[in-house]
CSV table of C-alpha atoms in Angstrom, one decimal:
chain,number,residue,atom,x,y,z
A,1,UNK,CA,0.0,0.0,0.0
A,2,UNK,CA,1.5,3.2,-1.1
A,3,UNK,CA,2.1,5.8,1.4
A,4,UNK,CA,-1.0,9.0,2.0
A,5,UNK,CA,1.7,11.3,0.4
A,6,UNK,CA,0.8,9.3,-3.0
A,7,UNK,CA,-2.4,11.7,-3.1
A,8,UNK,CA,-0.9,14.8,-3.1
A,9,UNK,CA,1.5,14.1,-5.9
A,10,UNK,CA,-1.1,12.6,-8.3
A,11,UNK,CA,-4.0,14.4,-7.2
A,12,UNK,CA,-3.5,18.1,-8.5
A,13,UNK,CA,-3.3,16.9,-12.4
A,14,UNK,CA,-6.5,15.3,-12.1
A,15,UNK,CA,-9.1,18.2,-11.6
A,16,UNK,CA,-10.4,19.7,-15.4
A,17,UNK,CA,-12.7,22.8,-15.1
A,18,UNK,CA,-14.4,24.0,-17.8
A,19,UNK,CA,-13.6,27.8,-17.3
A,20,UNK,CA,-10.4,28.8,-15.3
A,21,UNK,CA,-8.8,32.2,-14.1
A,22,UNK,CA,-6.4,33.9,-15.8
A,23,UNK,CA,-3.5,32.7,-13.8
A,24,UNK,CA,-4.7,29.5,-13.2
A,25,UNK,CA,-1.6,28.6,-11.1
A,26,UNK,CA,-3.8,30.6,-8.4
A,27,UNK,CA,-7.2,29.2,-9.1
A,28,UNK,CA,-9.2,26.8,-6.7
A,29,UNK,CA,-9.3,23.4,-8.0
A,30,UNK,CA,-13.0,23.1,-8.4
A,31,UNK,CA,-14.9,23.1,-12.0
A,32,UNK,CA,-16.6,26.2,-13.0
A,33,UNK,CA,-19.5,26.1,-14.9
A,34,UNK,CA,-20.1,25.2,-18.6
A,35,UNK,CA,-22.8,27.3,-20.5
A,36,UNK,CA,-25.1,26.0,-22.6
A,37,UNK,CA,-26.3,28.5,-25.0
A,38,UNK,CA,-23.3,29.4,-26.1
A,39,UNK,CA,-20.9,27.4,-28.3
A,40,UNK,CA,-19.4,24.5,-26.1
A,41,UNK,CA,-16.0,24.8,-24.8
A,42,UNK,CA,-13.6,22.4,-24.0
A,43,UNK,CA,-12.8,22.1,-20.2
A,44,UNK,CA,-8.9,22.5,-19.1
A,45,UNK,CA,-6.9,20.9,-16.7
A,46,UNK,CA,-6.2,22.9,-13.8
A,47,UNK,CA,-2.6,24.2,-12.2
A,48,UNK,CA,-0.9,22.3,-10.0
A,49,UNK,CA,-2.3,22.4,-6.8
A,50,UNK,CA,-1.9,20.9,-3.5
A,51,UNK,CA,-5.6,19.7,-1.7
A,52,UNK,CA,-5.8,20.8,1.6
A,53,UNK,CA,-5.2,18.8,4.5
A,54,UNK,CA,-7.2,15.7,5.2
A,55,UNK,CA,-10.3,16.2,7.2
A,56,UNK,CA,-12.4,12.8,8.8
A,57,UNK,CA,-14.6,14.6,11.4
A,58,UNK,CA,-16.3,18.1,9.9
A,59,UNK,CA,-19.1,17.4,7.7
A,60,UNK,CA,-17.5,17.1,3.6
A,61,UNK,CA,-20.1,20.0,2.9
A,62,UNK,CA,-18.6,22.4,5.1
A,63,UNK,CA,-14.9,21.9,3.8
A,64,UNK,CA,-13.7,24.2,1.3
A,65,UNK,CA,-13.4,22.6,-2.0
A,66,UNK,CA,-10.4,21.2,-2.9
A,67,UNK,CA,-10.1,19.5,0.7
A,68,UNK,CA,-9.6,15.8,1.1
A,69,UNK,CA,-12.2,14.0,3.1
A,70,UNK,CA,-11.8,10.8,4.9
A,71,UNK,CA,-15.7,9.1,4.2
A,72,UNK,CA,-16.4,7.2,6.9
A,73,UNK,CA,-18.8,5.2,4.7
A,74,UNK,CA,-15.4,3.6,2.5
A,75,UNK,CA,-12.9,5.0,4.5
A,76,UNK,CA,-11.3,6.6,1.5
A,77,UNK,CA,-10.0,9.9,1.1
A,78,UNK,CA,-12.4,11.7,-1.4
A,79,UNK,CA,-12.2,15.5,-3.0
A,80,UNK,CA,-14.7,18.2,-2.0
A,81,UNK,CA,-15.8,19.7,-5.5
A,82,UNK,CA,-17.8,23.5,-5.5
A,83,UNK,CA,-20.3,21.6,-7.4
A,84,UNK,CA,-20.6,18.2,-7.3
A,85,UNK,CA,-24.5,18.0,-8.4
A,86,UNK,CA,-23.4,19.2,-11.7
A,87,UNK,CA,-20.1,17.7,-12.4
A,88,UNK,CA,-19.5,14.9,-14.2
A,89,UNK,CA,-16.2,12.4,-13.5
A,90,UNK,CA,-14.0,11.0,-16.6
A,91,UNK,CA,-11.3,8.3,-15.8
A,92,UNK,CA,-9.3,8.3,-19.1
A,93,UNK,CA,-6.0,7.9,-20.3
A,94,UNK,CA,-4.0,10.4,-22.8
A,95,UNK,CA,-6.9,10.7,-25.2
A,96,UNK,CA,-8.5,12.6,-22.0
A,97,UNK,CA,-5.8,14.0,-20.3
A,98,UNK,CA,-5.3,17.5,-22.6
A,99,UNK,CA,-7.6,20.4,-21.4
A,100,UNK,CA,-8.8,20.3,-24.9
A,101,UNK,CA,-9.1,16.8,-25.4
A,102,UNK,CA,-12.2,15.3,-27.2
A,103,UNK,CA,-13.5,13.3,-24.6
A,104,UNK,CA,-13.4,16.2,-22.0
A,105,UNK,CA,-14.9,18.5,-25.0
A,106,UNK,CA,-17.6,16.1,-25.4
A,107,UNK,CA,-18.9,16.2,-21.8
A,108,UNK,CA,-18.6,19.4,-21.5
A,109,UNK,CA,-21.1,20.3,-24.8
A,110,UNK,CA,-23.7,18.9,-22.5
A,111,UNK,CA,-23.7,21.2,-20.0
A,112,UNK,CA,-21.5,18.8,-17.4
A,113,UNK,CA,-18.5,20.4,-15.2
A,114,UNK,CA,-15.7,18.1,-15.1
A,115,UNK,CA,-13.1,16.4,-12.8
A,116,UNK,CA,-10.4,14.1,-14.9
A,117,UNK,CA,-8.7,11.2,-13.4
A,118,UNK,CA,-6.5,8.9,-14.5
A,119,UNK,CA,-3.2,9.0,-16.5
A,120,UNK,CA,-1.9,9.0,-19.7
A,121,UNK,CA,-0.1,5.5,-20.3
A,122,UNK,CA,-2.5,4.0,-18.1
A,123,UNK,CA,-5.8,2.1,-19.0
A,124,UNK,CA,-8.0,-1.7,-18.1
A,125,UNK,CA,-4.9,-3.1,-17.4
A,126,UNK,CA,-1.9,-0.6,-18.8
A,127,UNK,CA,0.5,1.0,-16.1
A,128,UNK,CA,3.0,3.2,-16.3
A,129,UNK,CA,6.3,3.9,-14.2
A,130,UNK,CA,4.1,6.9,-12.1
A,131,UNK,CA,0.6,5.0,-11.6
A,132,UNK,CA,-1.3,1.7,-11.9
A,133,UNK,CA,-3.8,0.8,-14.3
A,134,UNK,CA,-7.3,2.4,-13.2
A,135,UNK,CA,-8.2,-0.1,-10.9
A,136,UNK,CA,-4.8,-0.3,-9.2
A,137,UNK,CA,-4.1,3.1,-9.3
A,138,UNK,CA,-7.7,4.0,-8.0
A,139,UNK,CA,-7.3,1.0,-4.7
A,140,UNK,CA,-3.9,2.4,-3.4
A,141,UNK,CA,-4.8,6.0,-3.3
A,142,UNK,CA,-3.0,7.1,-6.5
A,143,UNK,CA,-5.9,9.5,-7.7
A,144,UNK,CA,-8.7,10.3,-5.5
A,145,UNK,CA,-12.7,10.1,-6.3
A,146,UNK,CA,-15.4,13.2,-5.3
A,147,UNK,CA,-17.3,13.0,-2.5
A,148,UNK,CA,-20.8,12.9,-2.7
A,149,UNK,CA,-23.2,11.6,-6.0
A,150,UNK,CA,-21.5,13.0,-9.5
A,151,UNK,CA,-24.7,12.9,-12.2
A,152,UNK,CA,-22.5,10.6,-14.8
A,153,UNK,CA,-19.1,9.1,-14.5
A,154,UNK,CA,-17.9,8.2,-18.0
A,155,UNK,CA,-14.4,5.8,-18.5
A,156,UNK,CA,-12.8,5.6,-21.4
A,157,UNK,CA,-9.5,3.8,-22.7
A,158,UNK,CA,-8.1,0.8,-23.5
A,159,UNK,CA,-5.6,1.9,-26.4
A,160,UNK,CA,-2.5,1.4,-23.9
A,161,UNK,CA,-4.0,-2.1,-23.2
A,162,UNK,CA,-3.8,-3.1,-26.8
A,163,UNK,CA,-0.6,-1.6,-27.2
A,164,UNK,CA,0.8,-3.4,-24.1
A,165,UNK,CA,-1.3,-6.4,-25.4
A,166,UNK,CA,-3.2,-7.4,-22.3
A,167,UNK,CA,-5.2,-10.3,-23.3
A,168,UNK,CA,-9.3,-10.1,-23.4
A,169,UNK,CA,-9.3,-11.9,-20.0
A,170,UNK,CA,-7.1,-9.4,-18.4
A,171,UNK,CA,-8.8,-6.5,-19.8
A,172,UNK,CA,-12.4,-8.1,-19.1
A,173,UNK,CA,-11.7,-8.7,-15.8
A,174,UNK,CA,-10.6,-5.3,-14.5
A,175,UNK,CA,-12.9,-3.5,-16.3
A,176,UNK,CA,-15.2,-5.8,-14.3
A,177,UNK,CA,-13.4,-4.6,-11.1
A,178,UNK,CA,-13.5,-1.0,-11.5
A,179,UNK,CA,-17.0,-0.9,-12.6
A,180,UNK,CA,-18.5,-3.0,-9.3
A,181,UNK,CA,-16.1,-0.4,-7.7
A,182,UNK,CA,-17.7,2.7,-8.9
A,183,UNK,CA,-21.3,0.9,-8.5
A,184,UNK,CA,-20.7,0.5,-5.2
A,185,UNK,CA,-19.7,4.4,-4.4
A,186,UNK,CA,-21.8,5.6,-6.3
A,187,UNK,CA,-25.3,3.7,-6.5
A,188,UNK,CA,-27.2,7.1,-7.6
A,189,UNK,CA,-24.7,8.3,-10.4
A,190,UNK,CA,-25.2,7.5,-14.1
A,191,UNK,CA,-22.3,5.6,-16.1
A,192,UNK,CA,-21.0,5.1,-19.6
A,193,UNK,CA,-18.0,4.3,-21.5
A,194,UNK,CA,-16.1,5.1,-24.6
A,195,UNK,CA,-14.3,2.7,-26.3
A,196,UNK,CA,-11.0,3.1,-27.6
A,197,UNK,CA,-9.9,5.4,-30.7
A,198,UNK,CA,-9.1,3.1,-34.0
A,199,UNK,CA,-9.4,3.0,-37.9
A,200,UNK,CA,-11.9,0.0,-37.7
A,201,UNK,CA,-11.4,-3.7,-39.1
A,202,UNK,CA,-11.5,-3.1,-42.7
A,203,UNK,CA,-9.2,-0.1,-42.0
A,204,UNK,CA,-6.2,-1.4,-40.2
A,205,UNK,CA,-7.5,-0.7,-36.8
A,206,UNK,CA,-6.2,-4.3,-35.6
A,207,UNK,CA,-6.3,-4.2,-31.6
A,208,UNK,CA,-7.3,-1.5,-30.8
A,209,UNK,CA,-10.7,-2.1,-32.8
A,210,UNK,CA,-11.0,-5.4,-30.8
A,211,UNK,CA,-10.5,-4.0,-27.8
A,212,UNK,CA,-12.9,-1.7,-28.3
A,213,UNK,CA,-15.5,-4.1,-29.7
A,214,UNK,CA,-14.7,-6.3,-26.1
A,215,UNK,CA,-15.2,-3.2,-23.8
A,216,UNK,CA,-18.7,-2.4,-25.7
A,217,UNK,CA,-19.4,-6.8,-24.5
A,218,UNK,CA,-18.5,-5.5,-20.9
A,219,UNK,CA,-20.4,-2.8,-21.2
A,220,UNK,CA,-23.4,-4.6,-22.5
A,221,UNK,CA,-23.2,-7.2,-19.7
A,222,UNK,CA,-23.4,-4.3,-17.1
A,223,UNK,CA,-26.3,-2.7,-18.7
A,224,UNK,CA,-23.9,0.6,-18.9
A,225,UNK,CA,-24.2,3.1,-22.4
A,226,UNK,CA,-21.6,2.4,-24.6
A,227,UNK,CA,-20.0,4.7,-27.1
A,228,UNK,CA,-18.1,2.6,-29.6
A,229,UNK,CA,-15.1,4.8,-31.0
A,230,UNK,CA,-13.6,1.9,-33.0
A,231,UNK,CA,-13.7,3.1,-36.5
A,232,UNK,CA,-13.7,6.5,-35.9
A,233,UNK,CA,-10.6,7.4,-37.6
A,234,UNK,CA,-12.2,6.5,-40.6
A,235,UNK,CA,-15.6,7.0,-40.8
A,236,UNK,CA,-15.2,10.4,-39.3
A,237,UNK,CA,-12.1,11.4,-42.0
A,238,UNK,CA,-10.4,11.9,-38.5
A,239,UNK,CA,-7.0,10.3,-39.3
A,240,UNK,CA,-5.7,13.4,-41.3
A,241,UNK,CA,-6.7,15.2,-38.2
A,242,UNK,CA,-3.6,12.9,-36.4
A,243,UNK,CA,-1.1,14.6,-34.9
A,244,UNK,CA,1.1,10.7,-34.4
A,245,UNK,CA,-0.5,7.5,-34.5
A,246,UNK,CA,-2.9,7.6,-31.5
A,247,UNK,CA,-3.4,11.0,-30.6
A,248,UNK,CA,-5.3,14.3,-32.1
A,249,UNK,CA,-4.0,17.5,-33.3
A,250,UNK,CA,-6.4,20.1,-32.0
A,251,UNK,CA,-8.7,19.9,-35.3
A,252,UNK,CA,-9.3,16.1,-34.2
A,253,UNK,CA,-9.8,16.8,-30.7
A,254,UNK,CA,-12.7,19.5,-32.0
A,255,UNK,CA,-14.3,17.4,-34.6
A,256,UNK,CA,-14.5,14.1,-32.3
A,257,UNK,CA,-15.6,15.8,-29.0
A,258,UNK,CA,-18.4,17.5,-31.6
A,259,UNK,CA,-19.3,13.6,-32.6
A,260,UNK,CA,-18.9,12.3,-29.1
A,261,UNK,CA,-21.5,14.9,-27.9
A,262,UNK,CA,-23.9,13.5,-30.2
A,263,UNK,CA,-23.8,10.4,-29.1
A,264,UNK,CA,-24.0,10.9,-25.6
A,265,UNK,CA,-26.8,13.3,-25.9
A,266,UNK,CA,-28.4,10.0,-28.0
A,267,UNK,CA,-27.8,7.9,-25.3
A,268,UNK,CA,-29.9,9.9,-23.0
A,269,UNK,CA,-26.7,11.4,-20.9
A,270,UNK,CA,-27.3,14.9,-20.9
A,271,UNK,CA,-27.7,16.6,-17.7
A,272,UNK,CA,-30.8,15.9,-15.9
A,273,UNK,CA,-33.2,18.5,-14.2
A,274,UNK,CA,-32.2,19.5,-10.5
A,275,UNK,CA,-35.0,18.5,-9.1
A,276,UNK,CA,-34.1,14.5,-10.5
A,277,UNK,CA,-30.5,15.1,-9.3
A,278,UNK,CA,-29.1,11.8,-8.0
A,279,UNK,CA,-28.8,11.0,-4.2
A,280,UNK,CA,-26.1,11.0,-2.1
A,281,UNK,CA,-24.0,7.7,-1.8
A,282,UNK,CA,-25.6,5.3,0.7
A,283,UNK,CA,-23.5,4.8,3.8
């Protein structure tokens, strides 16, 4: 088990707003909000950080956001977040990590705030020499989870798991893990996933394509929306928009968070009304 100290070195990446400060290097590391009637902008990873002290006794409401919270419920450290009722959590790897990224831009057309975890490199079974893959990485305390009930938590990956070529068990399996982990802390919150970013079968899209086609089977099995990104690349004209083999230049990153919207918004994962905001976590 990794030290406490863990959190504050990988925490302060992980929070994405969708407006910050000028200055951001002074900003509070909680989202701000996204509007809606104007044309959608992508959220952006905030400055570096550190959370404030650990508190287990005062009531997580009360703390400012940005504090860490022992819940007594899990007795995991969890972030306070300004706005937790309107915020939605991604667990990604690179293809989420930039500020401008198109999964983070596609969220964020919807109306969600945001809060990022995870790590580039990483994935369903990936790792890296900072982090675990999500599950691992998650258990030990490497990134922390909000407190209270986020309206939609959305994972994507599973490009690094092809590249590392984790077998379908592997990646089956702890994709099974991290979802009856989630389902557990958060029994009122809405989930999907996005697959991972490919050419498609006909196109040269080779693993990555299957994995994605596998994560959309464990998706399935788990009743969870799915948003199959497999032969994107190509049916979007998206691999001109590449700016190496995997990831976007900007122009891809704008074009597929535009497509990724869509098929959220079709999957009935827009923002619900307040007054059919999800409950709290059950204790």
């Amino acid at each position: 088990m990794r030290k406490a100290s863990a959190v504050f070195r990988m925490l302060a990446p992980l929070i994405a707003v969708g407006v910050l400060a000028a200055g951001c290097g002074t900003s509070q590391p909680s989202p701000a909000a996204t509007s809606r009637s104007a044309a959608p902008a992508a959220a952006a990873t905030a400055a570096a950080e550190k959370p404030r002290s650990v508190a287990s006794e005062s009531p997580a409401p009360n703390l400012p956001a940005g504090s860490l919270y022992r819940n007594p419920a899990n007795n995991r450290n969890e972030i306070v977040l300004a706005d937790v009722r309107h915020t939605a959590v991604l667990i990604g790897d690179s293809q989420s990590q930039p500020k401008d990224s198109w999964p983070q831009r596609g969220i964020a057309a919807l109306g969600y705030k945001l809060y990022v975890a995870g790590m580039g490199g990483t994935g369903f079974v990936a790792a890296n020499d900072k982090t675990g893959n999500y599950i691992d990485a998650l258990q030990r305390g490497d990134w922390v989870l909000p407190y209270g009930s986020p309206p939609l938590i959305v994972i994507q990956g599973g490009g690094n798991d092809a590249s590392q070529k984790a077998t379908d068990a592997q990646i089956a399996s702890n994709a099974e893990r991290l979802l009856a982990v989630l389902k557990k802390r958060y029994p009122g919150s809405r989930m999907a996933m996005i697959g991972t970013l490919a050419k498609g079968a006909a196109n040269g899209g080779g693993r990555r394509t299957e994995v994605d086609a596998l994560l959309g089977r464990v998706a399935a099995k788990n009743n969870i929306p799915f948003v199959s990104a497999g032969d994107w690349l190509t049916r979007f004209d998206a691999a001109k928009d590449l700016q190496d083999n995997v990831h976007m230049k900007p122009s891809g990153h704008e074009k597929l968070g535009k497509v990724l919207a869509g098929q959220l918004a079709a999957l009935g994962l827009a923002p619900r009304p307040d007054s059919d905001t999800a409950p709290q976590p059950a204790s």
